[in-house]
PDB file of C-alpha atoms and ligand atoms in Angstrom:
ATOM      1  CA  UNK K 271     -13.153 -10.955 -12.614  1.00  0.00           C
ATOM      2  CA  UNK K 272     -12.894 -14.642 -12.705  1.00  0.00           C
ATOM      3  CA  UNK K 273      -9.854 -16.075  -9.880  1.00  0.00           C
ATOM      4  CA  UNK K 274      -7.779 -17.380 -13.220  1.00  0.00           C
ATOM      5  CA  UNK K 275      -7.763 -14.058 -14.757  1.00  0.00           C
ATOM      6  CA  UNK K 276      -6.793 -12.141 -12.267  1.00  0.00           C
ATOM      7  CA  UNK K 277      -3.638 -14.776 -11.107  1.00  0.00           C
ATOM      8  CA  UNK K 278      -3.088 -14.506 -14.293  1.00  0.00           C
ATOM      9  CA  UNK K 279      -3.280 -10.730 -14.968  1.00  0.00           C
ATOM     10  CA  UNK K 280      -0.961  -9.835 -11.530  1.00  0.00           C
ATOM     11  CA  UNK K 281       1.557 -12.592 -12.607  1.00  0.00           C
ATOM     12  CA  UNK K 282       1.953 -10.459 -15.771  1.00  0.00           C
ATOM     13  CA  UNK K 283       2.165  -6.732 -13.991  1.00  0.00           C
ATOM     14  CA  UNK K 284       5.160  -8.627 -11.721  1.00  0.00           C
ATOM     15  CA  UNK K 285       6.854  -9.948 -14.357  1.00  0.00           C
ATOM     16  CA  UNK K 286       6.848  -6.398 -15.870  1.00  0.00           C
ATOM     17  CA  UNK K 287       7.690  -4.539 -12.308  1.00  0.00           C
ATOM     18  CA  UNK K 288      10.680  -6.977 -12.512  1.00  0.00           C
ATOM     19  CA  UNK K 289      11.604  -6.023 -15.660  1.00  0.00           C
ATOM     20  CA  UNK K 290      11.196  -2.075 -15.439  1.00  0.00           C
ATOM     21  CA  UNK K 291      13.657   0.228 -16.342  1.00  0.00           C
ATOM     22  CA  UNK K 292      10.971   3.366 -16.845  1.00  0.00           C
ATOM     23  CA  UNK K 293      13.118   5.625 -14.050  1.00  0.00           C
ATOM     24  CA  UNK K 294      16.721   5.636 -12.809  1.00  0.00           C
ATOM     25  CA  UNK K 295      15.513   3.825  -9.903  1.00  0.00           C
ATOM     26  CA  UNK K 296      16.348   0.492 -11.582  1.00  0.00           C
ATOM     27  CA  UNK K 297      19.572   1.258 -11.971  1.00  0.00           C
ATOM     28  CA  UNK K 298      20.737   0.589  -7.802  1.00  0.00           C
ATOM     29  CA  UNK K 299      18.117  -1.906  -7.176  1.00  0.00           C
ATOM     30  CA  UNK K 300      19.084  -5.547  -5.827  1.00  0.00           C
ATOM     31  CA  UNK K 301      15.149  -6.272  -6.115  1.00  0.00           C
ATOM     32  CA  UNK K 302      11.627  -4.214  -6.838  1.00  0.00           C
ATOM     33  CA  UNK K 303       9.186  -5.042  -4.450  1.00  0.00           C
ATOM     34  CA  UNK K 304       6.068  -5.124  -6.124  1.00  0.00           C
ATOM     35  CA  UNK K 305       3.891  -5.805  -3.219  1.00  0.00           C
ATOM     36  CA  UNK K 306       2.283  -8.348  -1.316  1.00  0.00           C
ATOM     37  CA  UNK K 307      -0.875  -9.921   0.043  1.00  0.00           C
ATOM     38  CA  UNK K 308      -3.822 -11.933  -1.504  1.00  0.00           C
ATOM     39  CA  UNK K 309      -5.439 -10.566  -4.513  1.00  0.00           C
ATOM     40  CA  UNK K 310      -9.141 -10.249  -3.103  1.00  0.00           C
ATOM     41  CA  UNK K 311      -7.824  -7.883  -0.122  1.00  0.00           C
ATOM     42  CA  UNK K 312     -10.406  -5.255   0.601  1.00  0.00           C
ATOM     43  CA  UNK K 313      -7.956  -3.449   2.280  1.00  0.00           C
ATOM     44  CA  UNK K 314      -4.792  -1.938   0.982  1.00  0.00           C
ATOM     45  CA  UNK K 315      -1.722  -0.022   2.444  1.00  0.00           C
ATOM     46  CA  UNK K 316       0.241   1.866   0.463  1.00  0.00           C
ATOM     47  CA  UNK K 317       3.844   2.972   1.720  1.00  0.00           C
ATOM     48  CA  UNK K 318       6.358   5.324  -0.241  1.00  0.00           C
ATOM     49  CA  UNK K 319       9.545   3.280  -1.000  1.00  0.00           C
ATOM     50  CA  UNK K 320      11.276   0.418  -0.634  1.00  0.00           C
ATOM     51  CA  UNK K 321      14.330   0.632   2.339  1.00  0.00           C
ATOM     52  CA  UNK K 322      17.542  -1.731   2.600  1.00  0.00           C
ATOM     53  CA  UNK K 323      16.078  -4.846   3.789  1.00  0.00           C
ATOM     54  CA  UNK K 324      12.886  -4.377   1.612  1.00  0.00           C
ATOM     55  CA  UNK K 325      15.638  -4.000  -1.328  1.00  0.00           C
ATOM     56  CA  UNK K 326      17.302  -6.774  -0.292  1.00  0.00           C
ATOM     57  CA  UNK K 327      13.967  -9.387   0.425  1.00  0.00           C
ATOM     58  CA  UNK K 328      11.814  -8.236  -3.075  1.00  0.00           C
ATOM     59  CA  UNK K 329       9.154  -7.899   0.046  1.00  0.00           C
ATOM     60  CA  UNK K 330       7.234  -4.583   1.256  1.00  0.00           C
ATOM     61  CA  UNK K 331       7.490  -3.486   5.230  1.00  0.00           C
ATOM     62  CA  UNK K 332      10.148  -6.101   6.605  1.00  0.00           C
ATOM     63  CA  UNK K 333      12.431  -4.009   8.438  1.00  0.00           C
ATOM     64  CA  UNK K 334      12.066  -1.766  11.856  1.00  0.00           C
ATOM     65  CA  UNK K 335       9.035  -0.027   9.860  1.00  0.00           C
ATOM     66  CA  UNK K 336       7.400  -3.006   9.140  1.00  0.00           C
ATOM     67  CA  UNK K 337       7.164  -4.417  12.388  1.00  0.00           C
ATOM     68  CA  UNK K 338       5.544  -0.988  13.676  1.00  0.00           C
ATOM     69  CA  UNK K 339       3.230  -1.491  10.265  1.00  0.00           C
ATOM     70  CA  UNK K 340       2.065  -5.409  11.829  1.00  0.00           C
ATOM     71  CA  UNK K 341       1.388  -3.849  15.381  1.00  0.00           C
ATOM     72  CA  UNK K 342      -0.308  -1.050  13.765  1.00  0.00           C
ATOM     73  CA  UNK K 343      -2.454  -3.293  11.663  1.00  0.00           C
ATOM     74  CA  UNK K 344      -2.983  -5.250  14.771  1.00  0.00           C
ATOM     75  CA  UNK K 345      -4.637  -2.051  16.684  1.00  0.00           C
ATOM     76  CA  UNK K 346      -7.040  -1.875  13.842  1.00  0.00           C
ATOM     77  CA  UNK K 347      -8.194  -5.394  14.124  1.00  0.00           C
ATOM     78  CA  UNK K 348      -6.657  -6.387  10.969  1.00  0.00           C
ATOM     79  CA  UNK K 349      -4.046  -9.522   9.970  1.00  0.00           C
ATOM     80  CA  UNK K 350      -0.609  -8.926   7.626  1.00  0.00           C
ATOM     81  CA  UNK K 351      -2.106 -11.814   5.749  1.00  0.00           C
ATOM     82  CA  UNK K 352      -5.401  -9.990   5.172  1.00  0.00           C
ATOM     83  CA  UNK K 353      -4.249  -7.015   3.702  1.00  0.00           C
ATOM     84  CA  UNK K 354      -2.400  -6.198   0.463  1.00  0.00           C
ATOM     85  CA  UNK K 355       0.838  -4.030   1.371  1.00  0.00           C
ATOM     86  CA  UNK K 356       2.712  -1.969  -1.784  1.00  0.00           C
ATOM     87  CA  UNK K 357       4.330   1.529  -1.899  1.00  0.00           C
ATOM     88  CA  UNK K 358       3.989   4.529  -4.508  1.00  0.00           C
ATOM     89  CA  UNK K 359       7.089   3.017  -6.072  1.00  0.00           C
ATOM     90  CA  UNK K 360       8.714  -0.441  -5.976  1.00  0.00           C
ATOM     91  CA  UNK K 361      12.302   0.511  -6.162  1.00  0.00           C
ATOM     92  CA  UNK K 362      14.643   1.583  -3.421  1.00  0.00           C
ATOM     93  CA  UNK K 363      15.721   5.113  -3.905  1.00  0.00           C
ATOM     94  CA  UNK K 364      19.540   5.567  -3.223  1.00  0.00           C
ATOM     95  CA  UNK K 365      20.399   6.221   0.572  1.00  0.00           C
ATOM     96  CA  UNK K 366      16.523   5.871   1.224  1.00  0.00           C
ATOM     97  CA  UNK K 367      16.462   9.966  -0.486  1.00  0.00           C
ATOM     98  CA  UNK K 368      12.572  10.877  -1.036  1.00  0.00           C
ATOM     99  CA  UNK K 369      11.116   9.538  -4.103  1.00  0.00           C
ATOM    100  CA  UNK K 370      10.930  12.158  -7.124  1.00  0.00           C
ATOM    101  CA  UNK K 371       7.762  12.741  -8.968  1.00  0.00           C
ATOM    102  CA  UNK K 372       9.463  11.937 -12.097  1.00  0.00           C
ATOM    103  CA  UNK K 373       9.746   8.479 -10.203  1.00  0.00           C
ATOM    104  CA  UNK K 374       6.050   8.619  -9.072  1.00  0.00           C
ATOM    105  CA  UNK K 375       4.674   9.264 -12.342  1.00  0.00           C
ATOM    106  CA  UNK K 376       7.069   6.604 -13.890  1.00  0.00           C
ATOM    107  CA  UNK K 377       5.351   3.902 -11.024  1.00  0.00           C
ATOM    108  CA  UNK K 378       2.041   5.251 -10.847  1.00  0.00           C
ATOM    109  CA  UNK K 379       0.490   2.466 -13.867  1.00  0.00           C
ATOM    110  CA  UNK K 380       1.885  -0.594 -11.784  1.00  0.00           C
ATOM    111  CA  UNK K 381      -0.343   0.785  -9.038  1.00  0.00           C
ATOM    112  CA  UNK K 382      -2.957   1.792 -10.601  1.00  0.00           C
ATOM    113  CA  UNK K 383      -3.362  -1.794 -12.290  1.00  0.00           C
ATOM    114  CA  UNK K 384      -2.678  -3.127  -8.931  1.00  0.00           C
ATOM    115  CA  UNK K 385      -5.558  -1.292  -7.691  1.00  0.00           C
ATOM    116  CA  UNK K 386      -7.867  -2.550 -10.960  1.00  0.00           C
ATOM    117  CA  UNK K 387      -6.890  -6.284 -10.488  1.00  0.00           C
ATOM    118  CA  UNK K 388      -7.819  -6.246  -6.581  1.00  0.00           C
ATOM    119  CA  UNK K 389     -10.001  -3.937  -6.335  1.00  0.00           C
ATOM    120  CA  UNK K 390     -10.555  -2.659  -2.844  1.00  0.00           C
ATOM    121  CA  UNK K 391     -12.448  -1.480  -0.710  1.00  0.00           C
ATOM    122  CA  UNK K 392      -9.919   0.783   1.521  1.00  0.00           C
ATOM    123  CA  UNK K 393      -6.940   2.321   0.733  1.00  0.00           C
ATOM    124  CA  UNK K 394      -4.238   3.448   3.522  1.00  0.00           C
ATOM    125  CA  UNK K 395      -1.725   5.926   2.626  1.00  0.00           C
ATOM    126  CA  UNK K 396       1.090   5.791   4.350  1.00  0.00           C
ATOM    127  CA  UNK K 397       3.213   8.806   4.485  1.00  0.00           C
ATOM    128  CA  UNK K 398       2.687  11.998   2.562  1.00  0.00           C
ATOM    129  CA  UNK K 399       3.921  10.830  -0.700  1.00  0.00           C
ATOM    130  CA  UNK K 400       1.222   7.724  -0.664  1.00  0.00           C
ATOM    131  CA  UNK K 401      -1.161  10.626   0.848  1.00  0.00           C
ATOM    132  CA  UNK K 402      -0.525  13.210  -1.980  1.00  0.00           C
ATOM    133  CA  UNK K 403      -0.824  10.424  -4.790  1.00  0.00           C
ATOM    134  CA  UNK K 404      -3.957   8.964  -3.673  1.00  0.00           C
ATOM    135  CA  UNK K 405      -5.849  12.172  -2.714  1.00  0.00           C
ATOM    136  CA  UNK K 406      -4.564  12.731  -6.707  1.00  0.00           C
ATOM    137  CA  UNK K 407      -6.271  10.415  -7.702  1.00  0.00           C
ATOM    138  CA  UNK K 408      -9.675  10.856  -6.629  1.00  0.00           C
ATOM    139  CA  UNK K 409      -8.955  14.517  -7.592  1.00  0.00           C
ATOM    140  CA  UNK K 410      -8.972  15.896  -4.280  1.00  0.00           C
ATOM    141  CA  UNK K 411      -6.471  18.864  -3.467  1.00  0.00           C
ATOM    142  CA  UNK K 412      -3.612  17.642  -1.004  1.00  0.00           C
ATOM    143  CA  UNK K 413      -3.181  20.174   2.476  1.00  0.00           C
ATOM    144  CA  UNK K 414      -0.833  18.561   4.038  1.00  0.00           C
ATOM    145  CA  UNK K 415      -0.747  15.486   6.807  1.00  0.00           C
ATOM    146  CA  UNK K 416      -1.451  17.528   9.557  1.00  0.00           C
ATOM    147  CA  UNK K 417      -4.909  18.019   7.845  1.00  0.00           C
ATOM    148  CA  UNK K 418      -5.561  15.153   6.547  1.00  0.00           C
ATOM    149  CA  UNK K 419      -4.578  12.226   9.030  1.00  0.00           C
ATOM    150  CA  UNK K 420      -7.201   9.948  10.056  1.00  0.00           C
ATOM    151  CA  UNK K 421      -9.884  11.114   8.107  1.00  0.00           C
ATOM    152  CA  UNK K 422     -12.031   9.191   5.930  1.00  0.00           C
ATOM    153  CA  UNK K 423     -11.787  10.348   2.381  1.00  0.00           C
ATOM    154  CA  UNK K 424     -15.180   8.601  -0.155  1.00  0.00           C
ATOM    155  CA  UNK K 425     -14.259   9.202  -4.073  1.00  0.00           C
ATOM    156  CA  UNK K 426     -13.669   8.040  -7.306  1.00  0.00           C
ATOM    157  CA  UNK K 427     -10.735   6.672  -8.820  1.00  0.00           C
ATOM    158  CA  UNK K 428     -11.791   7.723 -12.595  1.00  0.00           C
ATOM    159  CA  UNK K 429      -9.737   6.250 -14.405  1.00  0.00           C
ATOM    160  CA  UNK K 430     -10.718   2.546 -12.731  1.00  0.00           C
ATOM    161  CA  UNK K 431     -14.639   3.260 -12.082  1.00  0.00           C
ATOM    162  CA  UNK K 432     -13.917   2.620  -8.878  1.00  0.00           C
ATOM    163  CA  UNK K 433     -15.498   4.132  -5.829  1.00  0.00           C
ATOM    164  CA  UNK K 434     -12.920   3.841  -2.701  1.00  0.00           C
ATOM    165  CA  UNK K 435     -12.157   5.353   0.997  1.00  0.00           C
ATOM    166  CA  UNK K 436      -8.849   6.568   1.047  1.00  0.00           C
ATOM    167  CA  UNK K 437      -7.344   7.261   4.528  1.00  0.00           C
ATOM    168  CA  UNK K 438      -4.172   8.745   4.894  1.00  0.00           C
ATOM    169  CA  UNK K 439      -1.515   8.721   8.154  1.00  0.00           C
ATOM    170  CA  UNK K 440       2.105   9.142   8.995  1.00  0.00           C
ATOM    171  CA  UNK K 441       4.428   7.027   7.767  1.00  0.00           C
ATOM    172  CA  UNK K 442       5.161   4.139  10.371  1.00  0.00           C
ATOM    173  CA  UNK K 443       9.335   4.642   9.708  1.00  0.00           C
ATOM    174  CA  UNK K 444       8.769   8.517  11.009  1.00  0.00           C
ATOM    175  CA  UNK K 445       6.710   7.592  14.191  1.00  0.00           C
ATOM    176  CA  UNK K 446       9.661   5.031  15.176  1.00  0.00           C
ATOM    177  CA  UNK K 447      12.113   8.223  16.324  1.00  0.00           C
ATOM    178  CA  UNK K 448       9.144  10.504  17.185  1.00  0.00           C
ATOM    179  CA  UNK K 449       6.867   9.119  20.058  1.00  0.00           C
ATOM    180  CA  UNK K 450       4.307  12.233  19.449  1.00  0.00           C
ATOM    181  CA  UNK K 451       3.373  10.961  15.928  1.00  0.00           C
ATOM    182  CA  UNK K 452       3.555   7.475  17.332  1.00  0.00           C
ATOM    183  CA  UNK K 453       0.350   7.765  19.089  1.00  0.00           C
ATOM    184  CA  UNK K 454      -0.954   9.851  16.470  1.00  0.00           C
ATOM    185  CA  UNK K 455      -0.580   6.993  13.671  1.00  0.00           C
ATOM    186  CA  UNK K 456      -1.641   4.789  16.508  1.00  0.00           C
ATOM    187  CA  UNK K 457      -5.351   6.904  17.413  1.00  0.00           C
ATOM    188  CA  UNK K 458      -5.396   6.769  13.230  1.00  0.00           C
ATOM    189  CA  UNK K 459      -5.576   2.879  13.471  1.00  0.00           C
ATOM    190  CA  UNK K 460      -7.095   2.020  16.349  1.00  0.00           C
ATOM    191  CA  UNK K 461     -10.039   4.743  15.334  1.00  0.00           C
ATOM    192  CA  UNK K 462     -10.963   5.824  11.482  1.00  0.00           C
ATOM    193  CA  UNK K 463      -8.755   2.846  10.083  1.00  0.00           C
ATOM    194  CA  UNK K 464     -10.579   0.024  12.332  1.00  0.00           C
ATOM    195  CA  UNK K 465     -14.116   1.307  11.771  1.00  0.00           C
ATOM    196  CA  UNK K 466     -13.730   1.504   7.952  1.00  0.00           C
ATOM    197  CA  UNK K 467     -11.860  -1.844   7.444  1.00  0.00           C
ATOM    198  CA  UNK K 468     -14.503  -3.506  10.180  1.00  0.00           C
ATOM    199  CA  UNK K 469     -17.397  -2.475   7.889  1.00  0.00           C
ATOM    200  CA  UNK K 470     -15.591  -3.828   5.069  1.00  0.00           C
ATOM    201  CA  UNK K 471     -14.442  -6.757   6.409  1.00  0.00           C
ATOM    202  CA  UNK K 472     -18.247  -7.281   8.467  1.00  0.00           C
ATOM    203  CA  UNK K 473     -20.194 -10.670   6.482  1.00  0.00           C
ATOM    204  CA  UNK K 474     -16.875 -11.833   4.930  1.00  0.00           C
ATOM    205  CA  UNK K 475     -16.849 -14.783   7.580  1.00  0.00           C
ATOM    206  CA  UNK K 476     -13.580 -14.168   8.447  1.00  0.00           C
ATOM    207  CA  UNK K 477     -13.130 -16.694  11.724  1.00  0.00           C
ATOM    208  CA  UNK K 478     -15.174 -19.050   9.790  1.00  0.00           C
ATOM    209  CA  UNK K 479     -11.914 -18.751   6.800  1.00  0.00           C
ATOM    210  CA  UNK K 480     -13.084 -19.030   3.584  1.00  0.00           C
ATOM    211  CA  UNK K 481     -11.090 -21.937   1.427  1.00  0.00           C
ATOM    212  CA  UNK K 482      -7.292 -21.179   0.447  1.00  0.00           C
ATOM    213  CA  UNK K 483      -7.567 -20.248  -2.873  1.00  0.00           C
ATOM    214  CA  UNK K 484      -4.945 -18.862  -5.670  1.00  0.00           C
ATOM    215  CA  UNK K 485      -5.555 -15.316  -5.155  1.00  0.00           C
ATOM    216  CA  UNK K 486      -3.925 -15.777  -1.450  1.00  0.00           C
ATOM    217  CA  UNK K 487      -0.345 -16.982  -2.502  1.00  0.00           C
ATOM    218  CA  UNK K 488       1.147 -13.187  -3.729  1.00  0.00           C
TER     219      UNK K 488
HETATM  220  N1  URA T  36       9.007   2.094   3.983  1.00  0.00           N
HETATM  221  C1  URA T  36       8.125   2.102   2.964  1.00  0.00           C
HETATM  222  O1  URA T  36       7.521   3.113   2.647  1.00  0.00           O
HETATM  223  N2  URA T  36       7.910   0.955   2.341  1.00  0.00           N
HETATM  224  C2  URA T  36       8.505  -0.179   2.657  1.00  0.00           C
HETATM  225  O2  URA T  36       8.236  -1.196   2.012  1.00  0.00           O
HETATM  226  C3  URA T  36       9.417  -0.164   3.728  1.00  0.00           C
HETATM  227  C4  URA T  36       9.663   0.988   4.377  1.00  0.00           C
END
């Protein structure tokens, strides 16, 4: 997809995030967060909900979890500017309550076309909502974190044509009050996560930056 079209395609999916009103959800929100990162990323995280300061910013992974997510993303070799960062659904449930999946299903388009316009390579689900949707949709049956941390998942998105990796982990906001599954998420990163993303990421001349372009200002 030419760089123009797909500016030009995102800038239309945020202006419609920002205008939702598909789920309840929109009702308590002081901002969606649609997401965040350039639009070429090859590798993309995807959290469950917005919290308070995320609400209060329009920006994904800015609070205590976030600044587990940027050491995290640090163990696996990889920059915040790098990757693109969403979540299952852009606005802040009340009180930070689970999302419900009447409010996944209502979301799911806005990342689906978020996947279509950028296209990666890798997709990290954070969390077992982000875990259970993406393992959806490549069709696979869900059983459970415990099962499925860490582990490299190859399918098909159908509905895209798109071939991805999918690997799930715990959600960095539950390994902040439970120092077991902190250096469980933290094995996930510095091991599966790094090799896949280092593959990936292998030949794009990274040190050597490519030039700023439009697709890195979102
Ligand atoms: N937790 C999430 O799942 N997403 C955010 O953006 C922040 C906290």
């Amino acid at each position: 997809m030419a760089e123009r079209d797909r500016v030009a395609r995102y800038v239309s999916l945020v202006d419609a995030i920002r205008k939702c009103r598909k789920c309840p959800l929109h009702l308590h929100r002081k901002n969606p967060v649609p997401g965040e990162g350039p639009l070429d990323a090859r590798v993309m995280l995807v959290g469950e909900a917005p919290g308070r300061r995320e609400d209060e910013t329009g920006r994904p992974f800015v609070g205590a979890a976030g600044h587990l997510l940027d050491a995290l993303l640090g163990l696996a070799g990889l920059k915040r500017e790098e990757v693109y960062i969403t979540n299952i659904v852009k606005c802040r449930p009340p009180g930070n309550r689970d999302p419900t999946q009447a409010e996944i299903r209502a979301c799911l388009p806005y990342l689906l076309e978020q996947i279509d316009i950028i296209r990666p390579g890798l997709l990290i689900a954070l969390g077992r909502h982000a875990g259970r949707t993406l393992f959806s949709l490549l069709g696979r049956p869900w059983r459970g974190l415990s099962a499925e941390h860490g582990v490299p998942i190859r399918g098909t998105i159908k509905q895209l044509g798109l071939e991805v990796e999918v690997i799930a982990t715990y959600h960095p906001a539950a390994a902040l009050y439970n120092p077991q599954l902190r250096s469980v998420i933290e094995e996930d990163f510095r091991g599966s996560i790094r090799e896949e993303a280092s593959k990936l990421l292998a030949g794009r001349g990274r040190d050597a930056r490519r030039g700023r372009s439009l697709l890195d200002f979102f």
